Amino acid sequence: MGFTEKQEALVKESWEVLKQDIPHFSLLFFSLILEIAPAAKNMFSFLRDSPEIPHNNPKLKAHAVKVFKMTCESAIQLREKGEVVVADTTLNYLGAVHVNSGVIDPHFEVVKEALLRTLKEAMGEEKWSEDMKAAWAEAYDQLAAAIKAEMHNNTNPAA
């Protein structure tokens, strides 16, 4: 069936809400990642040397915005093109960075759970729905699949 117009609209609507308070939602997002997987802290250079998540860390905010925005853009691409299309240079960079950071498949599930929980809080009980959750989950899964494929290319280069 593909990614529907309704799913794209749900992602765009919730992205607009997230953008209203990126500092708060960035902090929440990373707090949830570390709540779910405390050892992940060492995978982020901007968290590694801090005893707690720094509230005013511009790198934390920038990284969270990238994750939120790329997932939102993935949703739009799924609707328009039927697949996630990321520039080769960006995808190559993402694959290399994730490999070098020691990211493995289960880490993507941690980030997905943190993303969905952040969105649920942003939207509130009255606007959050299973449909919205499914739309973001699909967009994230497609983006994660593209990054994982590139990670595989980085660890198994063609001879």
JSON list of C-alpha atoms in Angstrom, two decimals:
[
{"chain": "A", "resi": 1, "resn": "MET", "atom": "CA", "xyz": [0.00, 0.00, 0.00]},
{"chain": "A", "resi": 2, "resn": "GLY", "atom": "CA", "xyz": [2.89, 2.39, 0.65]},
{"chain": "A", "resi": 3, "resn": "PHE", "atom": "CA", "xyz": [3.11, 5.44, 2.84]},
{"chain": "A", "resi": 4, "resn": "THR", "atom": "CA", "xyz": [-0.22, 7.25, 2.73]},
{"chain": "A", "resi": 5, "resn": "GLU", "atom": "CA", "xyz": [-1.06, 10.92, 2.47]},
{"chain": "A", "resi": 6, "resn": "LYS", "atom": "CA", "xyz": [-2.58, 10.68, 5.95]},
{"chain": "A", "resi": 7, "resn": "GLN", "atom": "CA", "xyz": [0.64, 9.21, 7.38]},
{"chain": "A", "resi": 8, "resn": "GLU", "atom": "CA", "xyz": [2.69, 11.98, 5.80]},
{"chain": "A", "resi": 9, "resn": "ALA", "atom": "CA", "xyz": [0.29, 14.60, 7.22]},
{"chain": "A", "resi": 10, "resn": "LEU", "atom": "CA", "xyz": [0.58, 13.09, 10.70]},
{"chain": "A", "resi": 11, "resn": "VAL", "atom": "CA", "xyz": [4.37, 13.21, 10.58]},
{"chain": "A", "resi": 12, "resn": "LYS", "atom": "CA", "xyz": [4.38, 16.79, 9.32]},
{"chain": "A", "resi": 13, "resn": "GLU", "atom": "CA", "xyz": [1.87, 17.87, 11.96]},
{"chain": "A", "resi": 14, "resn": "SER", "atom": "CA", "xyz": [3.91, 16.42, 14.80]},
{"chain": "A", "resi": 15, "resn": "TRP", "atom": "CA", "xyz": [7.18, 17.79, 13.37]},
{"chain": "A", "resi": 16, "resn": "GLU", "atom": "CA", "xyz": [5.65, 21.27, 13.57]},
{"chain": "A", "resi": 17, "resn": "VAL", "atom": "CA", "xyz": [4.93, 20.67, 17.27]},
{"chain": "A", "resi": 18, "resn": "LEU", "atom": "CA", "xyz": [8.46, 19.36, 17.92]},
{"chain": "A", "resi": 19, "resn": "LYS", "atom": "CA", "xyz": [10.00, 22.41, 16.25]},
{"chain": "A", "resi": 20, "resn": "GLN", "atom": "CA", "xyz": [8.27, 24.70, 18.75]},
{"chain": "A", "resi": 21, "resn": "ASP", "atom": "CA", "xyz": [10.56, 23.55, 21.58]},
{"chain": "A", "resi": 22, "resn": "ILE", "atom": "CA", "xyz": [13.56, 21.75, 20.12]},
{"chain": "A", "resi": 23, "resn": "PRO", "atom": "CA", "xyz": [15.78, 22.33, 23.21]},
{"chain": "A", "resi": 24, "resn": "HIS", "atom": "CA", "xyz": [13.25, 20.61, 25.48]},
{"chain": "A", "resi": 25, "resn": "PHE", "atom": "CA", "xyz": [12.50, 17.73, 23.14]},
{"chain": "A", "resi": 26, "resn": "SER", "atom": "CA", "xyz": [16.18, 17.20, 22.31]},
{"chain": "A", "resi": 27, "resn": "LEU", "atom": "CA", "xyz": [16.97, 16.84, 26.00]},
{"chain": "A", "resi": 28, "resn": "LEU", "atom": "CA", "xyz": [14.00, 14.52, 26.47]},
{"chain": "A", "resi": 29, "resn": "PHE", "atom": "CA", "xyz": [15.01, 12.43, 23.47]},
{"chain": "A", "resi": 30, "resn": "PHE", "atom": "CA", "xyz": [18.56, 11.87, 24.74]},
{"chain": "A", "resi": 31, "resn": "SER", "atom": "CA", "xyz": [17.35, 11.33, 28.32]},
{"chain": "A", "resi": 32, "resn": "LEU", "atom": "CA", "xyz": [15.08, 8.56, 27.03]},
{"chain": "A", "resi": 33, "resn": "ILE", "atom": "CA", "xyz": [17.87, 6.97, 24.99]},
{"chain": "A", "resi": 34, "resn": "LEU", "atom": "CA", "xyz": [20.04, 6.84, 28.12]},
{"chain": "A", "resi": 35, "resn": "GLU", "atom": "CA", "xyz": [17.16, 5.65, 30.29]},
{"chain": "A", "resi": 36, "resn": "ILE", "atom": "CA", "xyz": [16.59, 2.76, 27.89]},
{"chain": "A", "resi": 37, "resn": "ALA", "atom": "CA", "xyz": [20.30, 2.05, 27.26]},
{"chain": "A", "resi": 38, "resn": "PRO", "atom": "CA", "xyz": [22.61, 3.81, 29.76]},
{"chain": "A", "resi": 39, "resn": "ALA", "atom": "CA", "xyz": [25.76, 2.45, 28.08]},
{"chain": "A", "resi": 40, "resn": "ALA", "atom": "CA", "xyz": [24.87, 4.38, 24.92]},
{"chain": "A", "resi": 41, "resn": "LYS", "atom": "CA", "xyz": [26.17, 7.56, 26.56]},
{"chain": "A", "resi": 42, "resn": "ASN", "atom": "CA", "xyz": [29.72, 6.71, 25.52]},
{"chain": "A", "resi": 43, "resn": "MET", "atom": "CA", "xyz": [28.68, 6.49, 21.88]},
{"chain": "A", "resi": 44, "resn": "PHE", "atom": "CA", "xyz": [27.97, 10.23, 21.73]},
{"chain": "A", "resi": 45, "resn": "SER", "atom": "CA", "xyz": [31.09, 12.40, 21.83]},
{"chain": "A", "resi": 46, "resn": "PHE", "atom": "CA", "xyz": [29.09, 15.30, 23.27]},
{"chain": "A", "resi": 47, "resn": "LEU", "atom": "CA", "xyz": [27.86, 13.19, 26.23]},
{"chain": "A", "resi": 48, "resn": "ARG", "atom": "CA", "xyz": [30.92, 11.04, 26.91]},
{"chain": "A", "resi": 49, "resn": "ASP", "atom": "CA", "xyz": [32.73, 13.35, 29.34]},
{"chain": "A", "resi": 50, "resn": "SER", "atom": "CA", "xyz": [29.69, 14.68, 31.16]},
{"chain": "A", "resi": 51, "resn": "PRO", "atom": "CA", "xyz": [28.29, 13.10, 34.34]},
{"chain": "A", "resi": 52, "resn": "GLU", "atom": "CA", "xyz": [24.78, 13.99, 33.17]},
{"chain": "A", "resi": 53, "resn": "ILE", "atom": "CA", "xyz": [23.10, 15.20, 30.02]},
{"chain": "A", "resi": 54, "resn": "PRO", "atom": "CA", "xyz": [24.08, 18.85, 29.62]},
{"chain": "A", "resi": 55, "resn": "HIS", "atom": "CA", "xyz": [20.94, 20.96, 29.28]},
{"chain": "A", "resi": 56, "resn": "ASN", "atom": "CA", "xyz": [22.51, 23.61, 27.08]},
{"chain": "A", "resi": 57, "resn": "ASN", "atom": "CA", "xyz": [24.71, 21.48, 24.85]},
{"chain": "A", "resi": 58, "resn": "PRO", "atom": "CA", "xyz": [24.44, 22.76, 21.27]},
{"chain": "A", "resi": 59, "resn": "LYS", "atom": "CA", "xyz": [25.80, 19.47, 19.85]},
{"chain": "A", "resi": 60, "resn": "LEU", "atom": "CA", "xyz": [23.08, 17.49, 21.63]},
{"chain": "A", "resi": 61, "resn": "LYS", "atom": "CA", "xyz": [20.41, 19.80, 20.22]},
{"chain": "A", "resi": 62, "resn": "ALA", "atom": "CA", "xyz": [21.91, 19.68, 16.73]},
{"chain": "A", "resi": 63, "resn": "HIS", "atom": "CA", "xyz": [22.10, 15.89, 16.75]},
{"chain": "A", "resi": 64, "resn": "ALA", "atom": "CA", "xyz": [18.51, 15.52, 17.94]},
{"chain": "A", "resi": 65, "resn": "VAL", "atom": "CA", "xyz": [17.31, 17.95, 15.27]},
{"chain": "A", "resi": 66, "resn": "LYS", "atom": "CA", "xyz": [19.10, 15.87, 12.61]},
{"chain": "A", "resi": 67, "resn": "VAL", "atom": "CA", "xyz": [17.40, 12.68, 13.79]},
{"chain": "A", "resi": 68, "resn": "PHE", "atom": "CA", "xyz": [13.96, 14.31, 14.00]},
{"chain": "A", "resi": 69, "resn": "LYS", "atom": "CA", "xyz": [14.32, 16.11, 10.68]},
{"chain": "A", "resi": 70, "resn": "MET", "atom": "CA", "xyz": [15.76, 13.17, 8.74]},
{"chain": "A", "resi": 71, "resn": "THR", "atom": "CA", "xyz": [12.96, 10.94, 9.98]},
{"chain": "A", "resi": 72, "resn": "CYS", "atom": "CA", "xyz": [10.38, 13.55, 8.97]},
{"chain": "A", "resi": 73, "resn": "GLU", "atom": "CA", "xyz": [12.02, 13.92, 5.56]},
{"chain": "A", "resi": 74, "resn": "SER", "atom": "CA", "xyz": [12.01, 10.14, 5.21]},
{"chain": "A", "resi": 75, "resn": "ALA", "atom": "CA", "xyz": [8.25, 10.18, 5.66]},
{"chain": "A", "resi": 76, "resn": "ILE", "atom": "CA", "xyz": [7.86, 12.77, 2.92]},
{"chain": "A", "resi": 77, "resn": "GLN", "atom": "CA", "xyz": [10.09, 10.76, 0.59]},
{"chain": "A", "resi": 78, "resn": "LEU", "atom": "CA", "xyz": [8.19, 7.57, 1.33]},
{"chain": "A", "resi": 79, "resn": "ARG", "atom": "CA", "xyz": [5.03, 9.33, 0.19]},
{"chain": "A", "resi": 80, "resn": "GLU", "atom": "CA", "xyz": [6.56, 11.03, -2.86]},
{"chain": "A", "resi": 81, "resn": "LYS", "atom": "CA", "xyz": [8.98, 8.35, -4.09]},
{"chain": "A", "resi": 82, "resn": "GLY", "atom": "CA", "xyz": [7.96, 5.15, -2.34]},
{"chain": "A", "resi": 83, "resn": "GLU", "atom": "CA", "xyz": [11.37, 4.89, -0.68]},
{"chain": "A", "resi": 84, "resn": "VAL", "atom": "CA", "xyz": [13.84, 6.87, 1.40]},
{"chain": "A", "resi": 85, "resn": "VAL", "atom": "CA", "xyz": [16.35, 8.64, -0.79]},
{"chain": "A", "resi": 86, "resn": "VAL", "atom": "CA", "xyz": [19.40, 10.06, 0.96]},
{"chain": "A", "resi": 87, "resn": "ALA", "atom": "CA", "xyz": [22.26, 11.66, -0.95]},
{"chain": "A", "resi": 88, "resn": "ASP", "atom": "CA", "xyz": [25.09, 9.17, -1.43]},
{"chain": "A", "resi": 89, "resn": "THR", "atom": "CA", "xyz": [27.58, 11.41, 0.38]},
{"chain": "A", "resi": 90, "resn": "THR", "atom": "CA", "xyz": [25.24, 11.84, 3.35]},
{"chain": "A", "resi": 91, "resn": "LEU", "atom": "CA", "xyz": [24.43, 8.13, 3.47]},
{"chain": "A", "resi": 92, "resn": "ASN", "atom": "CA", "xyz": [28.10, 7.20, 3.17]},
{"chain": "A", "resi": 93, "resn": "TYR", "atom": "CA", "xyz": [28.92, 9.60, 6.02]},
{"chain": "A", "resi": 94, "resn": "LEU", "atom": "CA", "xyz": [26.10, 8.25, 8.20]},
{"chain": "A", "resi": 95, "resn": "GLY", "atom": "CA", "xyz": [27.17, 4.68, 7.57]},
{"chain": "A", "resi": 96, "resn": "ALA", "atom": "CA", "xyz": [30.79, 5.42, 8.43]},
{"chain": "A", "resi": 97, "resn": "VAL", "atom": "CA", "xyz": [29.94, 7.40, 11.56]},
{"chain": "A", "resi": 98, "resn": "HIS", "atom": "CA", "xyz": [27.61, 4.68, 12.84]},
{"chain": "A", "resi": 99, "resn": "VAL", "atom": "CA", "xyz": [30.19, 1.95, 12.17]},
{"chain": "A", "resi": 100, "resn": "ASN", "atom": "CA", "xyz": [32.97, 3.96, 13.84]},
{"chain": "A", "resi": 101, "resn": "SER", "atom": "CA", "xyz": [30.74, 4.59, 16.85]},
{"chain": "A", "resi": 102, "resn": "GLY", "atom": "CA", "xyz": [30.06, 0.88, 17.27]},
{"chain": "A", "resi": 103, "resn": "VAL", "atom": "CA", "xyz": [26.37, 1.10, 16.43]},
{"chain": "A", "resi": 104, "resn": "ILE", "atom": "CA", "xyz": [24.66, -2.26, 15.96]},
{"chain": "A", "resi": 105, "resn": "ASP", "atom": "CA", "xyz": [21.10, -3.11, 14.93]},
{"chain": "A", "resi": 106, "resn": "PRO", "atom": "CA", "xyz": [19.58, -3.13, 18.46]},
{"chain": "A", "resi": 107, "resn": "HIS", "atom": "CA", "xyz": [20.74, 0.48, 18.95]},
{"chain": "A", "resi": 108, "resn": "PHE", "atom": "CA", "xyz": [18.37, 1.58, 16.20]},
{"chain": "A", "resi": 109, "resn": "GLU", "atom": "CA", "xyz": [15.47, 0.12, 18.19]},
{"chain": "A", "resi": 110, "resn": "VAL", "atom": "CA", "xyz": [16.52, 2.11, 21.27]},
{"chain": "A", "resi": 111, "resn": "VAL", "atom": "CA", "xyz": [16.56, 5.33, 19.26]},
{"chain": "A", "resi": 112, "resn": "LYS", "atom": "CA", "xyz": [13.20, 4.45, 17.70]},
{"chain": "A", "resi": 113, "resn": "GLU", "atom": "CA", "xyz": [11.61, 3.87, 21.10]},
{"chain": "A", "resi": 114, "resn": "ALA", "atom": "CA", "xyz": [13.05, 7.15, 22.42]},
{"chain": "A", "resi": 115, "resn": "LEU", "atom": "CA", "xyz": [11.85, 8.99, 19.31]},
{"chain": "A", "resi": 116, "resn": "LEU", "atom": "CA", "xyz": [8.31, 7.64, 19.62]},
{"chain": "A", "resi": 117, "resn": "ARG", "atom": "CA", "xyz": [8.15, 8.40, 23.34]},
{"chain": "A", "resi": 118, "resn": "THR", "atom": "CA", "xyz": [9.42, 11.94, 22.70]},
{"chain": "A", "resi": 119, "resn": "LEU", "atom": "CA", "xyz": [6.77, 12.45, 20.04]},
{"chain": "A", "resi": 120, "resn": "LYS", "atom": "CA", "xyz": [4.05, 11.09, 22.31]},
{"chain": "A", "resi": 121, "resn": "GLU", "atom": "CA", "xyz": [4.98, 13.61, 24.98]},
{"chain": "A", "resi": 122, "resn": "ALA", "atom": "CA", "xyz": [5.21, 16.44, 22.43]},
{"chain": "A", "resi": 123, "resn": "MET", "atom": "CA", "xyz": [1.78, 15.70, 21.02]},
{"chain": "A", "resi": 124, "resn": "GLY", "atom": "CA", "xyz": [0.03, 14.98, 24.30]},
{"chain": "A", "resi": 125, "resn": "GLU", "atom": "CA", "xyz": [-2.57, 12.30, 24.88]},
{"chain": "A", "resi": 126, "resn": "GLU", "atom": "CA", "xyz": [-5.26, 14.17, 22.95]},
{"chain": "A", "resi": 127, "resn": "LYS", "atom": "CA", "xyz": [-3.31, 14.34, 19.66]},
{"chain": "A", "resi": 128, "resn": "TRP", "atom": "CA", "xyz": [-1.14, 11.20, 19.90]},
{"chain": "A", "resi": 129, "resn": "SER", "atom": "CA", "xyz": [-2.58, 8.19, 18.13]},
{"chain": "A", "resi": 130, "resn": "GLU", "atom": "CA", "xyz": [-1.64, 4.73, 16.98]},
{"chain": "A", "resi": 131, "resn": "ASP", "atom": "CA", "xyz": [-1.77, 6.06, 13.41]},
{"chain": "A", "resi": 132, "resn": "MET", "atom": "CA", "xyz": [0.76, 8.78, 14.21]},
{"chain": "A", "resi": 133, "resn": "LYS", "atom": "CA", "xyz": [2.97, 6.27, 15.99]},
{"chain": "A", "resi": 134, "resn": "ALA", "atom": "CA", "xyz": [2.82, 3.91, 13.02]},
{"chain": "A", "resi": 135, "resn": "ALA", "atom": "CA", "xyz": [3.63, 6.71, 10.56]},
{"chain": "A", "resi": 136, "resn": "TRP", "atom": "CA", "xyz": [6.75, 7.81, 12.44]},
{"chain": "A", "resi": 137, "resn": "ALA", "atom": "CA", "xyz": [7.78, 4.19, 13.07]},
{"chain": "A", "resi": 138, "resn": "GLU", "atom": "CA", "xyz": [7.58, 3.40, 9.36]},
{"chain": "A", "resi": 139, "resn": "ALA", "atom": "CA", "xyz": [9.52, 6.51, 8.36]},
{"chain": "A", "resi": 140, "resn": "TYR", "atom": "CA", "xyz": [12.18, 5.79, 10.98]},
{"chain": "A", "resi": 141, "resn": "ASP", "atom": "CA", "xyz": [12.43, 2.11, 10.02]},
{"chain": "A", "resi": 142, "resn": "GLN", "atom": "CA", "xyz": [12.99, 3.02, 6.37]},
{"chain": "A", "resi": 143, "resn": "LEU", "atom": "CA", "xyz": [15.67, 5.56, 7.25]},
{"chain": "A", "resi": 144, "resn": "ALA", "atom": "CA", "xyz": [17.34, 3.09, 9.64]},
{"chain": "A", "resi": 145, "resn": "ALA", "atom": "CA", "xyz": [17.31, 0.41, 6.91]},
{"chain": "A", "resi": 146, "resn": "ALA", "atom": "CA", "xyz": [19.12, 2.78, 4.53]},
{"chain": "A", "resi": 147, "resn": "ILE", "atom": "CA", "xyz": [21.74, 3.62, 7.18]},
{"chain": "A", "resi": 148, "resn": "LYS", "atom": "CA", "xyz": [22.19, -0.07, 8.11]},
{"chain": "A", "resi": 149, "resn": "ALA", "atom": "CA", "xyz": [22.72, -0.97, 4.46]},
{"chain": "A", "resi": 150, "resn": "GLU", "atom": "CA", "xyz": [25.42, 1.69, 4.20]},
{"chain": "A", "resi": 151, "resn": "MET", "atom": "CA", "xyz": [26.97, 0.50, 7.46]},
{"chain": "A", "resi": 152, "resn": "HIS", "atom": "CA", "xyz": [27.18, -2.97, 5.92]},
{"chain": "A", "resi": 153, "resn": "ASN", "atom": "CA", "xyz": [28.92, -1.44, 2.88]},
{"chain": "A", "resi": 154, "resn": "ASN", "atom": "CA", "xyz": [31.42, 0.26, 5.21]},
{"chain": "A", "resi": 155, "resn": "THR", "atom": "CA", "xyz": [32.27, -2.96, 7.03]},
{"chain": "A", "resi": 156, "resn": "ASN", "atom": "CA", "xyz": [32.32, -5.15, 3.91]},
{"chain": "A", "resi": 157, "resn": "PRO", "atom": "CA", "xyz": [33.78, -3.06, 1.11]},
{"chain": "A", "resi": 158, "resn": "ALA", "atom": "CA", "xyz": [33.81, -4.65, -2.31]},
{"chain": "A", "resi": 159, "resn": "ALA", "atom": "CA", "xyz": [37.14, -6.20, -3.22]}
]
